[in-house]
Short mmCIF file of C-alpha atoms in Angstrom, two decimals:
data_model
loop_
_atom_site.label_atom_id
_atom_site.label_comp_id
_atom_site.label_asym_id
_atom_site.label_seq_id
_atom_site.Cartn_x
_atom_site.Cartn_y
_atom_site.Cartn_z
CA MET A 11 17.02 -22.01 -43.46
CA THR A 12 13.26 -22.51 -43.42
CA THR A 13 10.34 -20.16 -44.04
CA PRO A 14 7.80 -18.41 -41.62
CA SER A 15 5.05 -20.48 -43.24
CA VAL A 16 6.86 -23.62 -43.17
CA GLU A 17 7.84 -23.33 -39.62
CA GLU A 18 4.40 -22.21 -38.61
CA LEU A 19 2.83 -25.67 -40.42
CA MET A 20 5.65 -27.98 -38.16
CA GLU A 21 4.60 -25.95 -35.10
CA SER A 22 0.84 -26.88 -35.61
CA LEU A 23 1.69 -30.33 -36.58
CA TYR A 24 3.90 -31.12 -33.68
CA GLU A 25 1.26 -29.61 -31.24
CA TRP A 26 -1.22 -32.12 -33.21
CA GLN A 27 0.97 -35.32 -32.93
CA PHE A 28 2.42 -34.81 -29.50
CA GLU A 29 0.03 -32.45 -27.71
CA LYS A 30 -3.27 -33.76 -29.00
CA ASP A 31 -4.17 -30.28 -30.30
CA GLU A 32 -6.23 -29.77 -33.29
CA TYR A 33 -5.36 -30.35 -36.55
CA PRO A 34 -4.06 -27.31 -38.75
CA SER A 35 -6.54 -25.85 -41.04
CA GLN A 36 -5.97 -25.97 -44.67
CA ALA A 37 -5.17 -22.54 -45.21
CA LEU A 38 -2.19 -22.88 -42.60
CA ILE A 39 -1.15 -26.07 -44.53
CA ALA A 40 -1.64 -24.94 -48.23
CA PRO A 41 0.92 -22.04 -48.51
CA ALA A 42 3.76 -24.49 -46.97
CA LEU A 43 2.97 -28.06 -47.89
CA ALA A 44 5.14 -28.10 -51.09
CA ASP A 45 8.02 -26.37 -49.52
CA ALA A 46 7.73 -28.91 -46.15
CA THR A 47 7.55 -32.12 -48.27
CA ALA A 48 10.45 -31.05 -50.24
CA ALA A 49 12.30 -30.40 -47.52
CA GLY A 50 11.48 -33.84 -46.03
CA TYR A 51 9.79 -32.30 -43.16
CA VAL A 52 6.36 -33.48 -43.85
CA VAL A 53 4.32 -36.57 -45.45
CA CYS A 54 0.98 -37.06 -46.59
CA ALA A 55 -1.12 -39.88 -46.70
CA ASP A 56 -5.17 -40.46 -46.52
CA GLY A 57 -5.77 -36.81 -46.66
CA GLN A 58 -3.71 -35.89 -43.63
CA CYS A 59 0.02 -34.99 -42.93
CA ARG A 60 2.30 -35.75 -40.63
CA LEU A 61 5.93 -34.94 -39.32
CA THR A 62 8.73 -36.96 -40.36
CA GLU A 63 11.43 -37.86 -38.14
CA THR A 64 13.47 -34.55 -39.29
CA GLY A 65 10.11 -32.70 -39.07
CA GLU A 66 9.82 -33.81 -35.55
CA ALA A 67 13.00 -32.35 -34.32
CA ALA A 68 12.41 -29.23 -36.19
CA GLY A 69 9.12 -28.65 -35.11
CA ARG A 70 9.89 -29.43 -31.40
CA ASP A 71 12.35 -26.48 -32.12
CA VAL A 72 9.94 -24.15 -33.28
CA VAL A 73 7.56 -24.49 -30.54
CA ARG A 74 10.33 -24.31 -28.00
CA ARG A 75 11.27 -20.69 -29.65
CA HIS A 76 7.44 -20.14 -29.44
CA ARG A 77 7.05 -20.47 -25.89
CA LEU A 78 10.39 -18.64 -24.82
CA ALA A 79 9.38 -15.81 -27.04
CA GLU A 80 6.19 -15.98 -24.99
CA CYS A 81 8.16 -16.24 -21.70
CA LEU A 82 10.33 -13.00 -22.79
CA LEU A 83 7.50 -10.80 -24.16
CA ARG A 84 5.45 -11.50 -20.81
CA ASN A 85 8.33 -11.34 -17.97
CA VAL A 86 10.59 -8.80 -19.54
CA LEU A 87 9.18 -6.91 -21.91
CA ALA A 88 5.38 -6.93 -20.43
CA SER A 89 3.72 -7.08 -24.37
CA PRO A 90 0.15 -6.49 -24.20
CA ASP A 91 -0.28 -9.01 -26.94
CA VAL A 92 1.96 -12.02 -26.04
CA ASP A 93 0.33 -14.54 -28.88
CA ALA A 94 0.82 -12.23 -31.69
CA ASP A 95 4.36 -10.92 -30.63
CA ALA A 96 5.64 -14.38 -30.14
CA CYS A 97 4.80 -15.47 -33.26
CA ARG A 98 6.51 -13.02 -35.11
CA PHE A 99 9.42 -12.96 -32.49
CA GLU A 100 10.07 -16.99 -32.52
CA HIS A 101 11.43 -16.72 -36.23
CA LEU A 102 14.29 -14.88 -35.08
CA LEU A 103 15.60 -16.81 -32.35
CA LEU A 104 17.90 -18.55 -34.26
CA ASN A 105 21.78 -19.74 -34.03
CA GLY A 106 22.20 -20.37 -29.87
CA LEU A 107 19.52 -16.86 -29.26
CA ASP A 108 16.89 -19.52 -27.93
CA ASP A 109 19.41 -20.91 -25.34
CA ARG A 110 20.61 -17.77 -24.46
CA ILE A 111 17.01 -16.30 -23.71
CA CYS A 112 16.49 -19.69 -21.88
CA ALA A 113 19.20 -19.27 -19.57
CA LEU A 114 18.49 -15.37 -19.20
CA LEU A 115 15.00 -16.40 -18.05
CA GLY A 116 16.12 -19.36 -15.69
CA HIS A 117 15.13 -22.08 -18.32
CA PRO A 118 11.31 -22.13 -17.35
CA ARG A 119 9.60 -25.54 -18.08
CA THR A 120 6.19 -23.82 -19.10
CA CYS A 121 5.25 -20.75 -21.38
CA PRO A 122 2.40 -18.34 -19.68
CA HIS A 123 -0.17 -20.68 -21.06
CA GLY A 124 1.08 -23.37 -19.00
CA LYS A 125 2.13 -25.33 -21.90
CA PRO A 126 5.88 -27.39 -21.80
CA ILE A 127 8.49 -25.75 -23.02
CA PRO A 128 10.54 -28.48 -24.79
CA GLN A 129 14.16 -28.60 -22.99
CA GLY A 130 17.13 -27.59 -25.11
CA ALA A 131 20.67 -28.72 -24.39
CA CYS A 132 21.17 -25.67 -22.01
CA CYS A 133 18.47 -26.77 -20.04
CA ARG A 134 20.17 -30.42 -19.36
CA ALA A 135 23.39 -28.59 -19.23
CA ALA A 136 22.22 -26.53 -16.53
CA ALA A 137 20.53 -29.33 -14.72
CA GLU A 138 23.83 -30.91 -13.97
CA GLU A 139 25.32 -27.85 -12.45
CA THR A 140 25.40 -27.21 -8.70
CA PHE A 141 25.49 -23.40 -9.47
CA ALA A 142 22.08 -22.24 -10.94
CA GLU A 143 23.04 -19.12 -13.00
CA VAL A 144 19.84 -17.25 -12.96
CA ARG A 145 18.26 -17.25 -9.19
CA ALA A 146 15.93 -14.56 -7.40
CA LEU A 147 17.78 -12.15 -5.11
CA CYS A 148 15.90 -14.08 -2.39
CA ASP A 149 17.49 -17.03 -3.12
CA GLY A 150 20.82 -15.78 -3.56
CA ARG A 151 23.51 -16.40 -0.52
CA PRO A 152 25.48 -13.36 0.91
CA GLY A 153 28.81 -12.23 -0.79
CA GLU A 154 27.60 -13.02 -4.24
CA SER A 155 27.67 -10.76 -7.01
CA GLY A 156 25.93 -10.75 -10.44
CA THR A 157 24.11 -8.87 -12.73
CA VAL A 158 20.19 -8.13 -12.93
CA ALA A 159 18.46 -10.30 -15.61
CA TYR A 160 15.07 -9.47 -15.45
CA LEU A 161 11.86 -8.27 -12.92
CA THR A 162 8.76 -10.81 -12.64
CA THR A 163 6.04 -7.91 -11.85
CA ARG A 164 3.68 -5.66 -13.72
CA ASP A 165 3.27 -3.47 -10.66
CA ASP A 166 3.92 -0.14 -11.16
CA ARG A 167 4.47 0.78 -8.16
CA GLN A 168 6.96 -1.85 -7.59
CA VAL A 169 8.75 -1.09 -10.86
CA GLN A 170 8.92 2.44 -9.96
CA LYS A 171 10.78 1.70 -6.51
CA LEU A 172 13.09 -0.39 -8.20
CA MET A 173 14.16 1.98 -10.69
CA ALA A 174 14.63 4.64 -8.09
CA MET A 175 17.02 2.26 -6.72
CA GLY A 176 19.08 1.72 -10.24
CA VAL A 177 17.86 -2.11 -10.07
CA LEU A 178 17.60 -2.67 -14.13
CA PRO A 179 18.35 -5.58 -16.38
CA GLY A 180 21.77 -5.21 -16.72
CA ALA A 181 22.91 -3.69 -13.31
CA ASP A 182 25.65 -4.69 -11.49
CA VAL A 183 24.54 -6.31 -7.61
CA HIS A 184 25.76 -7.47 -4.86
CA LEU A 185 23.91 -9.39 -1.84
CA ILE A 186 25.36 -8.61 1.43
CA ARG A 187 22.98 -10.13 3.91
CA ARG A 188 19.41 -11.69 3.80
CA PHE A 189 18.26 -11.23 7.32
CA PRO A 190 16.20 -9.81 8.68
CA SER A 191 16.00 -7.64 5.32
CA TYR A 192 17.57 -8.18 2.68
CA VAL A 193 20.68 -5.92 1.81
CA PHE A 194 22.61 -5.43 -1.19
CA GLN A 195 24.43 -3.00 -2.81
CA VAL A 196 23.98 -1.62 -6.39
CA GLY A 197 26.73 0.67 -7.77
CA TYR A 198 28.17 2.97 -4.64
CA SER A 199 24.80 2.40 -2.54
CA GLN A 200 23.27 0.04 -0.53
CA PHE A 201 19.64 -0.45 -0.28
CA THR A 202 16.95 -3.09 1.58
CA VAL A 203 14.14 -4.63 0.67
CA ASP A 204 11.86 -7.12 2.06
CA HIS A 205 11.05 -10.56 0.62
CA GLU A 206 8.39 -9.46 -1.98
CA LEU A 207 10.85 -7.62 -3.80
CA ALA A 208 13.36 -9.55 -3.39
CA GLN A 209 11.76 -12.74 -4.93
CA ILE A 210 10.77 -10.57 -8.15
CA ILE A 211 14.50 -9.24 -8.85
CA TYR A 212 16.21 -12.21 -10.82
CA VAL A 213 19.83 -11.82 -10.88
CA HIS A 214 22.32 -13.25 -13.24
CA TRP A 215 24.68 -14.75 -10.65
CA THR A 216 28.35 -14.74 -11.56
CA PRO A 217 29.82 -18.67 -10.76
CA PRO A 218 32.17 -18.72 -8.03
CA ALA A 219 35.95 -19.01 -8.47
CA PRO A 220 37.32 -22.48 -8.24
CA GLN A 221 39.25 -22.76 -4.72
CA ARG A 222 43.09 -22.82 -5.53
CA ARG A 223 44.92 -25.65 -3.45
CA ARG A 224 47.37 -24.27 -1.05
CA ARG A 225 50.64 -25.91 -1.64
CA ARG A 226 51.97 -27.07 1.56
CA ARG A 227 55.62 -26.23 2.24
CA TRP A 228 58.12 -28.57 3.92
CA TRP A 229 61.00 -26.69 5.69
CA GLY A 230 62.86 -29.84 6.41
CA TRP A 231 62.71 -29.21 10.44
#
């Protein structure tokens, strides 16, 4: 279990080594250097510290968690201070929670600042699947069902309209048709929306049940 100060150091060194960011300040290095060195994450020579092979993997993981936290805070929680909140939140995304959030967000490629998010095992597995778990309502197929994952809008009017329909994260949704407008069901009510609204409703679609092969019967005549 690493401390937040060690993780901050590994994150900064990773960005410096692999993304050409600024070298971390002494104020960031000093509090974490002893612990990071003892854990085998960092080595220092000629006045500079670098990540070891173990440190590179750990630093990459911290960067991934930080940028996923930024996406979650911006897209789902609409945090007014994404940077500060993400710095605190990233240390909580452990034990597979980062992969669950990544899947919830549809395996984003970049953070709100346009920086790449390192892929995780969940991203590679999703790329091999033909069925995307999280897609916008406008990308669903008639007959598919799922639960609302998140809304990608900060427009209060859009949020209020969707809330009035009961379209909130966790709500069950069933897509009925896509043309000429998008018709879907939430609970016992059906609603019609245009493409502008359908593209901001992201749904965690339920994978289709595997097709059972029908056995042919031979009656002997």
